[in-house]
PDB file of C-alpha atoms in Angstrom:
ATOM      1  CA  MET A  79      -4.095  10.289  66.270  1.00  0.00           C
ATOM      2  CA  LEU A  80      -2.643   6.931  65.208  1.00  0.00           C
ATOM      3  CA  GLU A  81      -2.445   5.973  68.851  1.00  0.00           C
ATOM      4  CA  THR A  82      -6.176   6.410  69.242  1.00  0.00           C
ATOM      5  CA  LEU A  83      -7.093   4.243  66.249  1.00  0.00           C
ATOM      6  CA  PRO A  84      -7.465   0.607  67.156  1.00  0.00           C
ATOM      7  CA  LEU A  85      -4.920  -1.747  65.626  1.00  0.00           C
ATOM      8  CA  GLY A  86      -7.673  -3.710  63.838  1.00  0.00           C
ATOM      9  CA  VAL A  87      -8.782  -0.635  61.866  1.00  0.00           C
ATOM     10  CA  LEU A  88      -5.203  -0.023  60.739  1.00  0.00           C
ATOM     11  CA  ALA A  89      -4.865  -3.667  59.705  1.00  0.00           C
ATOM     12  CA  LEU A  90      -8.171  -3.482  57.813  1.00  0.00           C
ATOM     13  CA  GLY A  91      -7.064  -0.300  56.016  1.00  0.00           C
ATOM     14  CA  GLY A  92      -3.718  -1.900  55.137  1.00  0.00           C
ATOM     15  CA  ALA A  93      -5.494  -5.021  53.820  1.00  0.00           C
ATOM     16  CA  ILE A  94      -7.818  -2.888  51.667  1.00  0.00           C
ATOM     17  CA  ILE A  95      -4.887  -0.921  50.235  1.00  0.00           C
ATOM     18  CA  LEU A  96      -2.964  -4.144  49.605  1.00  0.00           C
ATOM     19  CA  GLY A  97      -6.012  -5.692  47.895  1.00  0.00           C
ATOM     20  CA  LEU A  98      -6.485  -2.632  45.690  1.00  0.00           C
ATOM     21  CA  ALA A  99      -2.770  -2.635  44.789  1.00  0.00           C
ATOM     22  CA  ILE A 100      -2.939  -6.324  43.815  1.00  0.00           C
ATOM     23  CA  TYR A 101      -6.092  -5.699  41.777  1.00  0.00           C
ATOM     24  CA  ALA A 102      -4.449  -2.712  40.007  1.00  0.00           C
ATOM     25  CA  GLY A 103      -1.395  -4.867  39.238  1.00  0.00           C
ATOM     26  CA  TRP A 104      -3.632  -7.612  37.837  1.00  0.00           C
ATOM     27  CA  LEU A 105      -5.491  -5.082  35.658  1.00  0.00           C
ATOM     28  CA  LEU A 106      -2.189  -3.647  34.420  1.00  0.00           C
ATOM     29  CA  ALA A 107      -0.912  -7.133  33.501  1.00  0.00           C
ATOM     30  CA  LYS A 108      -4.191  -7.869  31.714  1.00  0.00           C
ATOM     31  CA  LEU A 109      -3.910  -4.576  29.792  1.00  0.00           C
ATOM     32  CA  ARG A 110      -0.323  -5.357  28.727  1.00  0.00           C
ATOM     33  CA  HIS A 111      -1.374  -8.797  27.510  1.00  0.00           C
ATOM     34  CA  GLN A 112      -4.355  -7.354  25.640  1.00  0.00           C
ATOM     35  CA  THR A 113      -2.108  -4.735  24.010  1.00  0.00           C
ATOM     36  CA  LYS A 114       0.306  -7.454  22.837  1.00  0.00           C
ATOM     37  CA  VAL A 115      -2.564  -9.535  21.432  1.00  0.00           C
ATOM     38  CA  GLN A 116      -3.999  -6.501  19.599  1.00  0.00           C
ATOM     39  CA  ALA A 117      -0.568  -5.634  18.168  1.00  0.00           C
ATOM     40  CA  ALA A 118      -0.144  -9.218  16.936  1.00  0.00           C
ATOM     41  CA  GLN A 119      -3.619  -9.161  15.380  1.00  0.00           C
ATOM     42  CA  MET A 120      -2.863  -5.819  13.716  1.00  0.00           C
ATOM     43  CA  ASP A 121       0.422  -7.150  12.316  1.00  0.00           C
ATOM     44  CA  ALA A 122      -1.350 -10.249  10.984  1.00  0.00           C
ATOM     45  CA  ALA A 123      -4.073  -8.101   9.373  1.00  0.00           C
ATOM     46  CA  ILE A 124      -1.477  -5.815   7.761  1.00  0.00           C
ATOM     47  CA  LYS A 125       0.465  -8.817   6.500  1.00  0.00           C
ATOM     48  CA  GLN A 126      -2.696 -10.372   5.027  1.00  0.00           C
ATOM     49  CA  ARG A 127      -3.718  -7.093   3.387  1.00  0.00           C
ATOM     50  CA  ASN A 128      -0.215  -6.603   1.973  1.00  0.00           C
ATOM     51  CA  LEU A 129      -0.327 -10.122   0.495  1.00  0.00           C
ATOM     52  CA  LYS A 130      -3.561  -9.311  -1.347  1.00  0.00           C
ATOM     53  CA  ILE A 131      -2.140  -6.018  -2.600  1.00  0.00           C
ATOM     54  CA  ILE A 132       1.089  -7.690  -3.709  1.00  0.00           C
ATOM     55  CA  GLU A 133      -0.900 -10.340  -5.565  1.00  0.00           C
ATOM     56  CA  SER A 134      -2.762  -7.604  -7.453  1.00  0.00           C
ATOM     57  CA  VAL A 135       0.490  -5.764  -8.186  1.00  0.00           C
ATOM     58  CA  ASP A 136       1.987  -9.015  -9.480  1.00  0.00           C
ATOM     59  CA  VAL A 137      -0.951  -9.607 -11.831  1.00  0.00           C
ATOM     60  CA  ILE A 138      -0.863  -6.039 -13.192  1.00  0.00           C
ATOM     61  CA  ALA A 139       2.910  -6.067 -13.734  1.00  0.00           C
ATOM     62  CA  MET A 140       2.764  -9.481 -15.418  1.00  0.00           C
ATOM     63  CA  ALA A 141      -0.143  -8.456 -17.648  1.00  0.00           C
ATOM     64  CA  THR A 142       1.680  -5.286 -18.668  1.00  0.00           C
ATOM     65  CA  LEU A 143       4.861  -7.144 -19.544  1.00  0.00           C
ATOM     66  CA  GLN A 144       2.778  -9.538 -21.630  1.00  0.00           C
ATOM     67  CA  GLU A 145       1.118  -6.543 -23.343  1.00  0.00           C
ATOM     68  CA  GLN A 146      -2.300  -7.472 -21.957  1.00  0.00           C
ATOM     69  CA  CYS A 147      -2.507  -4.185 -20.057  1.00  0.00           C
ATOM     70  CA  ASP A 148      -1.743  -0.704 -21.361  1.00  0.00           C
ATOM     71  CA  ILE A 149       1.362   0.893 -19.832  1.00  0.00           C
ATOM     72  CA  SER A 150      -0.567   4.011 -18.812  1.00  0.00           C
ATOM     73  CA  GLU A 151      -3.297   1.957 -17.175  1.00  0.00           C
ATOM     74  CA  ALA A 152      -0.643  -0.044 -15.325  1.00  0.00           C
ATOM     75  CA  ALA A 153       1.099   3.127 -14.123  1.00  0.00           C
ATOM     76  CA  ILE A 154      -2.148   4.436 -12.641  1.00  0.00           C
ATOM     77  CA  ARG A 155      -3.200   1.134 -11.094  1.00  0.00           C
ATOM     78  CA  LEU A 156       0.225   0.282  -9.685  1.00  0.00           C
ATOM     79  CA  TYR A 157       0.623   3.702  -8.098  1.00  0.00           C
ATOM     80  CA  MET A 158      -2.837   3.616  -6.532  1.00  0.00           C
ATOM     81  CA  ILE A 159      -2.517   0.047  -5.264  1.00  0.00           C
ATOM     82  CA  MET A 160       1.075   0.224  -4.019  1.00  0.00           C
ATOM     83  CA  ASP A 161       0.253   3.406  -2.131  1.00  0.00           C
ATOM     84  CA  HIS A 162      -1.771   1.204   0.246  1.00  0.00           C
ATOM     85  CA  LEU A 163       1.079  -1.122   1.239  1.00  0.00           C
ATOM     86  CA  GLN A 164       1.869  -0.893   4.947  1.00  0.00           C
ATOM     87  CA  GLY A 165       4.664  -1.736   7.332  1.00  0.00           C
ATOM     88  CA  ASP A 166       7.915  -3.119   5.971  1.00  0.00           C
ATOM     89  CA  LYS A 167       6.353  -3.515   2.511  1.00  0.00           C
ATOM     90  CA  ARG A 168       5.684   0.235   2.211  1.00  0.00           C
ATOM     91  CA  VAL A 169       7.253   1.612  -0.987  1.00  0.00           C
ATOM     92  CA  ASP A 170       8.373   5.139  -1.792  1.00  0.00           C
ATOM     93  CA  TYR A 171       6.917   4.807  -5.290  1.00  0.00           C
ATOM     94  CA  PRO A 172       8.361   8.001  -6.875  1.00  0.00           C
ATOM     95  CA  THR A 173      11.884   7.108  -5.717  1.00  0.00           C
ATOM     96  CA  ARG A 174      11.830   3.360  -6.303  1.00  0.00           C
ATOM     97  CA  PHE A 175       9.949   3.416  -9.632  1.00  0.00           C
ATOM     98  CA  PRO A 176      10.677   6.837 -11.179  1.00  0.00           C
ATOM     99  CA  ALA A 177       9.663   6.012 -14.771  1.00  0.00           C
ATOM    100  CA  LEU A 178       6.283   4.577 -13.747  1.00  0.00           C
ATOM    101  CA  TYR A 179       5.736   7.554 -11.456  1.00  0.00           C
ATOM    102  CA  GLU A 180       6.684  10.005 -14.206  1.00  0.00           C
ATOM    103  CA  LEU A 181       4.137   8.408 -16.552  1.00  0.00           C
ATOM    104  CA  TYR A 182       1.555   8.413 -13.753  1.00  0.00           C
ATOM    105  CA  ASP A 183       2.276  12.090 -13.131  1.00  0.00           C
ATOM    106  CA  VAL A 184       1.763  12.891 -16.827  1.00  0.00           C
ATOM    107  CA  ILE A 185      -1.592  11.096 -17.090  1.00  0.00           C
ATOM    108  CA  LYS A 186      -3.081  11.313 -13.585  1.00  0.00           C
ATOM    109  CA  ASP A 187      -5.190  14.393 -14.348  1.00  0.00           C
ATOM    110  CA  MET A 188      -6.317  13.279 -17.791  1.00  0.00           C
ATOM    111  CA  PRO A 189     -10.036  12.475 -17.917  1.00  0.00           C
ATOM    112  CA  ARG A 190     -11.035   8.805 -18.112  1.00  0.00           C
ATOM    113  CA  GLY A 191     -14.227   6.949 -18.894  1.00  0.00           C
ATOM    114  CA  GLU A 192     -17.305   9.054 -19.543  1.00  0.00           C
ATOM    115  CA  ALA A 193     -15.448  12.298 -18.875  1.00  0.00           C
ATOM    116  CA  ARG A 194     -12.992  11.394 -21.638  1.00  0.00           C
ATOM    117  CA  GLN A 195     -15.832  10.550 -24.036  1.00  0.00           C
ATOM    118  CA  ALA A 196     -17.421  13.921 -23.308  1.00  0.00           C
ATOM    119  CA  MET A 197     -14.251  15.758 -24.375  1.00  0.00           C
ATOM    120  CA  GLU A 198     -13.930  17.346 -27.780  1.00  0.00           C
ATOM    121  CA  LYS A 199     -12.098  15.175 -30.274  1.00  0.00           C
ATOM    122  CA  LYS A 200      -9.219  17.640 -30.609  1.00  0.00           C
ATOM    123  CA  ALA A 201      -8.638  17.751 -26.846  1.00  0.00           C
ATOM    124  CA  ARG A 202      -8.831  13.958 -26.675  1.00  0.00           C
ATOM    125  CA  MET A 203      -6.236  13.676 -29.452  1.00  0.00           C
ATOM    126  CA  GLN A 204      -3.933  16.133 -27.649  1.00  0.00           C
ATOM    127  CA  ASP A 205      -4.146  14.022 -24.476  1.00  0.00           C
ATOM    128  CA  ASN A 206      -3.453  10.902 -26.569  1.00  0.00           C
ATOM    129  CA  MET A 207      -0.345  12.490 -28.060  1.00  0.00           C
ATOM    130  CA  ILE A 208       0.983  13.575 -24.660  1.00  0.00           C
ATOM    131  CA  ARG A 209       0.329  10.099 -23.245  1.00  0.00           C
ATOM    132  CA  MET A 210       1.823   8.221 -26.209  1.00  0.00           C
ATOM    133  CA  LYS A 211       4.970  10.399 -26.247  1.00  0.00           C
ATOM    134  CA  ALA A 212       5.502   9.748 -22.539  1.00  0.00           C
ATOM    135  CA  GLU A 213       4.854   6.005 -22.983  1.00  0.00           C
ATOM    136  CA  SER A 214       7.287   5.806 -25.902  1.00  0.00           C
ATOM    137  CA  ARG A 215       9.997   7.764 -24.086  1.00  0.00           C
ATOM    138  CA  LEU A 216       9.678   5.751 -20.854  1.00  0.00           C
ATOM    139  CA  GLN A 217       8.915   2.272 -22.244  1.00  0.00           C
ATOM    140  CA  LYS A 218      12.353   0.683 -21.666  1.00  0.00           C
ATOM    141  CA  ALA A 219      12.692   2.111 -18.166  1.00  0.00           C
ATOM    142  CA  ILE A 220       9.150   1.003 -17.317  1.00  0.00           C
ATOM    143  CA  HIS A 221       9.912  -2.488 -18.607  1.00  0.00           C
ATOM    144  CA  THR A 222      12.880  -2.661 -16.237  1.00  0.00           C
ATOM    145  CA  GLU A 223      10.799  -1.332 -13.353  1.00  0.00           C
ATOM    146  CA  LEU A 224       8.041  -3.870 -14.015  1.00  0.00           C
ATOM    147  CA  GLU A 225      10.641  -6.622 -13.752  1.00  0.00           C
ATOM    148  CA  GLU A 226      11.814  -5.043 -10.472  1.00  0.00           C
ATOM    149  CA  ILE A 227       8.223  -5.063  -9.264  1.00  0.00           C
ATOM    150  CA  LEU A 228       7.937  -8.762 -10.098  1.00  0.00           C
ATOM    151  CA  ALA A 229      11.148  -9.370  -8.132  1.00  0.00           C
ATOM    152  CA  PHE A 230       9.708  -7.305  -5.246  1.00  0.00           C
ATOM    153  CA  THR A 231       6.464  -9.293  -5.251  1.00  0.00           C
ATOM    154  CA  GLY A 232       8.257 -12.613  -5.591  1.00  0.00           C
ATOM    155  CA  ALA A 233       6.349 -13.452  -8.775  1.00  0.00           C
ATOM    156  CA  LYS A 234       5.616 -17.153  -9.111  1.00  0.00           C
ATOM    157  CA  MET A 235       5.666 -17.104 -12.914  1.00  0.00           C
ATOM    158  CA  THR A 236       7.564 -15.283 -15.600  1.00  0.00           C
ATOM    159  CA  PRO A 237       6.101 -13.464 -18.566  1.00  0.00           C
ATOM    160  CA  ILE A 238       5.761 -15.480 -21.768  1.00  0.00           C
ATOM    161  CA  ARG A 239       6.125 -12.470 -24.038  1.00  0.00           C
ATOM    162  CA  THR A 240       7.476  -9.155 -22.820  1.00  0.00           C
ATOM    163  CA  LEU A 241       7.501  -5.550 -23.963  1.00  0.00           C
ATOM    164  CA  ALA A 242      11.115  -5.924 -25.121  1.00  0.00           C
ATOM    165  CA  SER A 243      10.251  -8.890 -27.402  1.00  0.00           C
TER     166      SER A 243
END
C-alpha cells in the first residue's frame, strides 16, 4: 500500500506529524514554565501571609508578657492564629507549646461574650475558678513559651515589664 501512495503525500503526512510534535513540545514547555511561575507565586503568597500571621503572634505574645493581654485570651488567640501558618513556618502547637495548649484545651469550650453573660452566675464562677487555677498552675511555663514564641517570630523589641516581674 505504501508503494501506491505518492511520495509527496508521505512527505506531507510526515511534515504534519513533525509540526504537531513541535507544537506539542512547545505547549509542554509553556506548561512547565507556567507551573514554575505559579509555584513561585504560591510560595511568595504563603511567605507574605506567614509574615502577617507572625506579626500578629508577636504582638499578642508581647502584650501578654507585658500583662496587657490575659493569658487565657492569648492562649486562644495564639492557637487559632498559629494554626494558619503554612510551609516551613508550620508549628505543631501542642508539642512545641504544651503549656499554652493545655490552657487552650481547658478553656476552648467555655462560653465567651454574650453566651458567657447569659450563663448563670454560679456556672460563670465555676468556669472562672477552672480557668484561674489552670492559669496559676501554668503561668511560669507559659511565660517561658511566650519568650520562645518571641524568639520564633524574631521579635524586634523586648517586653518592658514581664509576667515574672
